[in-house]
C-alpha atoms as a printed R data frame, in Angstrom:
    type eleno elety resid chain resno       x      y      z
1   ATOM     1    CA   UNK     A     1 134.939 65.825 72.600
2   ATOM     2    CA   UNK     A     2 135.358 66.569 69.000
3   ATOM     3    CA   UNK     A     3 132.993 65.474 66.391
4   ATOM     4    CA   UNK     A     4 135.447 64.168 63.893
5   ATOM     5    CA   UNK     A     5 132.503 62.114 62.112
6   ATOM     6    CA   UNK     A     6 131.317 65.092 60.467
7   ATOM     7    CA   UNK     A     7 134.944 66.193 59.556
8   ATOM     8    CA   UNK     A     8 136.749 63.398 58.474
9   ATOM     9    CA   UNK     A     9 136.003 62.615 54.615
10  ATOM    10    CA   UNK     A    10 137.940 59.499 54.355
11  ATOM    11    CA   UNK     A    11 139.468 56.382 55.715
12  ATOM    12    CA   UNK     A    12 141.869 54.489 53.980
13  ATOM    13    CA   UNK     A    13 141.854 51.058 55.997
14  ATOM    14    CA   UNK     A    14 145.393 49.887 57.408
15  ATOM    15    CA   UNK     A    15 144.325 47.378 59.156
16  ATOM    16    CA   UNK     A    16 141.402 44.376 59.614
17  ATOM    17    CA   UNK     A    17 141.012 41.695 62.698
18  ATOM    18    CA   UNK     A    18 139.251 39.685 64.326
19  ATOM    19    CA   UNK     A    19 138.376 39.172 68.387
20  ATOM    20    CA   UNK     A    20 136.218 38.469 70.853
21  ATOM    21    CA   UNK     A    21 134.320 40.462 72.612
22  ATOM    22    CA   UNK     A    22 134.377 41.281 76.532
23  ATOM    23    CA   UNK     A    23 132.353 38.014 77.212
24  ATOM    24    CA   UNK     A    24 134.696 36.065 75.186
25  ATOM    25    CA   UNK     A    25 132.035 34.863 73.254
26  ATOM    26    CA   UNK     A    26 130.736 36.511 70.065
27  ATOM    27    CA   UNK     A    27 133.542 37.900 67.521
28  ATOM    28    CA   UNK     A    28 133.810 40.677 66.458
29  ATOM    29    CA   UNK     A    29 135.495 41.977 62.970
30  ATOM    30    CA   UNK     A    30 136.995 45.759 63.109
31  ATOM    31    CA   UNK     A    31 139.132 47.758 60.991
32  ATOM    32    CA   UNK     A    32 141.704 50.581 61.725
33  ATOM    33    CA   UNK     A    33 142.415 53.037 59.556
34  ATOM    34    CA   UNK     A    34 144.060 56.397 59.187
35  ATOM    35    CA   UNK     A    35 142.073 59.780 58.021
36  ATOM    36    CA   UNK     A    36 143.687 62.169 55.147
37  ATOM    37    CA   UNK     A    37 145.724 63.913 56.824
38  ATOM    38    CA   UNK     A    38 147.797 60.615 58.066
39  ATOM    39    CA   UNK     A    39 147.732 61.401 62.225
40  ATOM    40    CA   UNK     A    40 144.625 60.176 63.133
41  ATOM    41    CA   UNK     A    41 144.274 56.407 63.160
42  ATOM    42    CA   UNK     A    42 140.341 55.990 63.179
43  ATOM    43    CA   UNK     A    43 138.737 52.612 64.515
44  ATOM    44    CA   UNK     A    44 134.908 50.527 63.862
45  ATOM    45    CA   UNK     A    45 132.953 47.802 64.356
46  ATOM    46    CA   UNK     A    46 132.787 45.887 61.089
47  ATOM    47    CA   UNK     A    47 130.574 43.129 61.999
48  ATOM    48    CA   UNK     A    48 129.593 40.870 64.963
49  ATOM    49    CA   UNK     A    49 128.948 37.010 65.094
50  ATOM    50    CA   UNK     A    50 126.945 36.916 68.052
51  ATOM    51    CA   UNK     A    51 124.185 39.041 66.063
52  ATOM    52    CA   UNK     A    52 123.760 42.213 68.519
53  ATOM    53    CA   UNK     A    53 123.607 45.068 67.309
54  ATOM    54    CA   UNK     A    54 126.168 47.764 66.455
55  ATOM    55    CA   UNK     A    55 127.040 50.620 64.393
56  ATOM    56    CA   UNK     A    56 129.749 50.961 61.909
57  ATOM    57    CA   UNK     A    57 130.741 54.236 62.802
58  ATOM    58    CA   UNK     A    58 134.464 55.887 62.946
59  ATOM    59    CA   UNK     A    59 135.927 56.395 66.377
60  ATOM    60    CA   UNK     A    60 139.263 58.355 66.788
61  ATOM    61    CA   UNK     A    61 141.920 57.016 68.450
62  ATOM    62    CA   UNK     A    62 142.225 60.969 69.373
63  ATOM    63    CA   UNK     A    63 138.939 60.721 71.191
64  ATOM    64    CA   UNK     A    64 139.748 57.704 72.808
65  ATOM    65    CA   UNK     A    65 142.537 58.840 74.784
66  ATOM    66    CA   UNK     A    66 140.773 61.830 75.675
67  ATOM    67    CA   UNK     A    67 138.085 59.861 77.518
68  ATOM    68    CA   UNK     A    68 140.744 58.112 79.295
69  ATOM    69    CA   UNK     A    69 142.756 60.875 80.156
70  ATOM    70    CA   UNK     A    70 139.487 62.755 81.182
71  ATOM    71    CA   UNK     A    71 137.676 60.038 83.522
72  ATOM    72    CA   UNK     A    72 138.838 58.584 86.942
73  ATOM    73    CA   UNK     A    73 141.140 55.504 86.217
74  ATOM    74    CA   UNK     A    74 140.570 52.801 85.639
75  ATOM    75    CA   UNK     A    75 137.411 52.852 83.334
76  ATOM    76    CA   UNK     A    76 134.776 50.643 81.981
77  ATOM    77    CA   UNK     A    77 133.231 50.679 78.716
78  ATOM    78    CA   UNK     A    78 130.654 52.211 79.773
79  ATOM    79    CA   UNK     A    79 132.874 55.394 79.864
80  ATOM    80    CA   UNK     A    80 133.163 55.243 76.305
81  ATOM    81    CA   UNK     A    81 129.593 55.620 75.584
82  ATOM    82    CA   UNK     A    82 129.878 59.287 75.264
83  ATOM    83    CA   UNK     A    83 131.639 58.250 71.476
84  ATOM    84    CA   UNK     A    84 128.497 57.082 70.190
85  ATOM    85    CA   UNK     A    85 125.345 59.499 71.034
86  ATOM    86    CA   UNK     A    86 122.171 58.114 69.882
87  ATOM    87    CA   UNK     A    87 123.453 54.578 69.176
88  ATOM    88    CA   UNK     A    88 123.569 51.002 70.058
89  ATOM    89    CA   UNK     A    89 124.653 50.398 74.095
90  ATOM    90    CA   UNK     A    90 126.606 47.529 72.163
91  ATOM    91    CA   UNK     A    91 129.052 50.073 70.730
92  ATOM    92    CA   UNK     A    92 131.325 50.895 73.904
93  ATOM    93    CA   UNK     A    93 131.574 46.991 74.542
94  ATOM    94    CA   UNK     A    94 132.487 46.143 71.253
95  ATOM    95    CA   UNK     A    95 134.916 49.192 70.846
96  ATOM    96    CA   UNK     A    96 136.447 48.124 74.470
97  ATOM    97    CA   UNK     A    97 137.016 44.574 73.338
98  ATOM    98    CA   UNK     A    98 138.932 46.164 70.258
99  ATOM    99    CA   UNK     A    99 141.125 48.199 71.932
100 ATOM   100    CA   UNK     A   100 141.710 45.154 74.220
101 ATOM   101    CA   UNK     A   101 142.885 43.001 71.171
102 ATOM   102    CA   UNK     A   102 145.067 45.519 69.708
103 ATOM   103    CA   UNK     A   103 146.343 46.284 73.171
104 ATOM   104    CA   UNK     A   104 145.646 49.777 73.373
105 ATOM   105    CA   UNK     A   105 144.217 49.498 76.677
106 ATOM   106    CA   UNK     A   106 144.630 46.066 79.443
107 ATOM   107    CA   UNK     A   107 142.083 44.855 81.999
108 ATOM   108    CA   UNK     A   108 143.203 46.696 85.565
109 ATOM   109    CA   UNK     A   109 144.831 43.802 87.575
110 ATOM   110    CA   UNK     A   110 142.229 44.974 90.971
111 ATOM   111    CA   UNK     A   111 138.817 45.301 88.806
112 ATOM   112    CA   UNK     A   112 138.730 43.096 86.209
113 ATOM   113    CA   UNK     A   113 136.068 44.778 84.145
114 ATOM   114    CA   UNK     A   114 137.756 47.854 83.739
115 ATOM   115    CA   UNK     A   115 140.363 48.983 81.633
116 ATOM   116    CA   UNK     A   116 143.688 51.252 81.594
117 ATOM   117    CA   UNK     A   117 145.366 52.947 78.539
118 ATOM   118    CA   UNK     A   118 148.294 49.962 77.849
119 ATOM   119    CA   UNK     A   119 150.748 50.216 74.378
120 ATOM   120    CA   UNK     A   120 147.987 52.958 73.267
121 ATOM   121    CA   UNK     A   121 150.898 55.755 71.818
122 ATOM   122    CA   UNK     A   122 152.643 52.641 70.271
123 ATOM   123    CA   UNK     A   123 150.046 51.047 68.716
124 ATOM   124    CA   UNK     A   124 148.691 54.722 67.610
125 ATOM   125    CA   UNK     A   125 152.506 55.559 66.148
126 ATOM   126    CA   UNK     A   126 152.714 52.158 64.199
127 ATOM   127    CA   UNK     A   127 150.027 52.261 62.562
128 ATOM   128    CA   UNK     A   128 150.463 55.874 61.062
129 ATOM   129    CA   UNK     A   129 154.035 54.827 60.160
130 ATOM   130    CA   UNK     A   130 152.582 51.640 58.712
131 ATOM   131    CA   UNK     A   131 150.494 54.867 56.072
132 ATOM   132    CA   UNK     A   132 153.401 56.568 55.782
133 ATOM   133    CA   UNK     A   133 155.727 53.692 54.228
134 ATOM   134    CA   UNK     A   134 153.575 51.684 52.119
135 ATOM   135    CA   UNK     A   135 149.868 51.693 50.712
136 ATOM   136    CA   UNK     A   136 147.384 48.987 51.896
137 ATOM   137    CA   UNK     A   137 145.697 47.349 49.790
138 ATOM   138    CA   UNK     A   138 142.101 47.729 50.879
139 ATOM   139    CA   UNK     A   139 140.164 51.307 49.900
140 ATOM   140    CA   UNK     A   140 139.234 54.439 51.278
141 ATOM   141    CA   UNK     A   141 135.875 54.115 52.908
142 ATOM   142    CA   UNK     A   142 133.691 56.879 53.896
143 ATOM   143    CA   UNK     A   143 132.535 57.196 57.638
144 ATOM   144    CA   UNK     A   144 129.737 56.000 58.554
C-alpha cells in the first residue's frame, strides 16, 4: 500500500454528502475530491453526528481497490483498517458506509456485513471527468 498522504499536496473537493453509517444511525458528512494530477479521486470523513470519533484524513480511491482486489471476497470494514495506521477503529466503518452511499462497493447478498467492489471504476471515472470539465466551487484543501 502506498502512502499517498505524505505525497499528495492538494485536494480540490468535487464533491460533499451526506449518509449514514453501517448502523444506519449516526450521519456522516464526507467529501471526494481529486489530487493535482486529476486521476486520483481521494475520499474523508468530514464529520459525524453520532459524536465517535474519526479522523479527517485522505484515502485514495487507488488504495481502496487495492485492498479489495488484494483480500478474499467479500470483505468487511475491518479489511480497510490497514488505510488508517495509528487511528480511530471508527475510520474503516465510516469509510465503508461512504463507499456504500456513493456505491462504490454493495453489501454481499450471502453476508450482509460485508462488502464487494459495485459501480467502483464508474463512480472513480465520473468524478475525474466531473475535474476535467468544469471547476467546483469549493477549495483545495490540504490532507490531513
Amino acid at each position: 500500500m502506498t502512502d499517498k498522504k505524505l505525497t499528495t499536496p492538494s485536494v480540490r473537493v468535487l464533491k460533499r454528502g451526506k449518509c449514514q453509517n453501517l448502523s444506519g444511525k449516526p450521519t456522516l458528512s464526507y467529501e471526494a475530491g481529486v489530487d493535482h494530477t486529476g486521476n486520483t479521486i481521494w475520499i474523508r470523513i468530514t464529520a459525524n453526528s453520532g459524536g465517535g470519533m474519526f479522523n479527517g484524513d485522505w484515502v485514495s480511491t487507488d488504495d481502496i481497490v487495492k485492498v479489495f482486489s488484494n483480500s478474499k471476497q467479500p470483505i468487511t470494514s475491518h479489511a480497510l483498517v490497514s488505510l488508517f495506521k495509528g487511528k480511530s477503529a471508527n475510520n474503516a466503518g465510516f469509510l465503508m458506509a461512504v463507499l456504500k452511499h456513493l456505491s462504490i462497493v454493495k453489501p454481499n447478498k450471502d453476508k450482509p456485513k460485508a462488502f464487494e467492489l459495485d459501480k467502483a471504476d464508474t463512480v472513480i471515472k465520473e468524478l475525474i471527468k466531473t475535474a476535467a470539465s468544469k471547476t467546483p466551487k469549493a477549495k483545495a484543501t490540504k490532507p490531513a
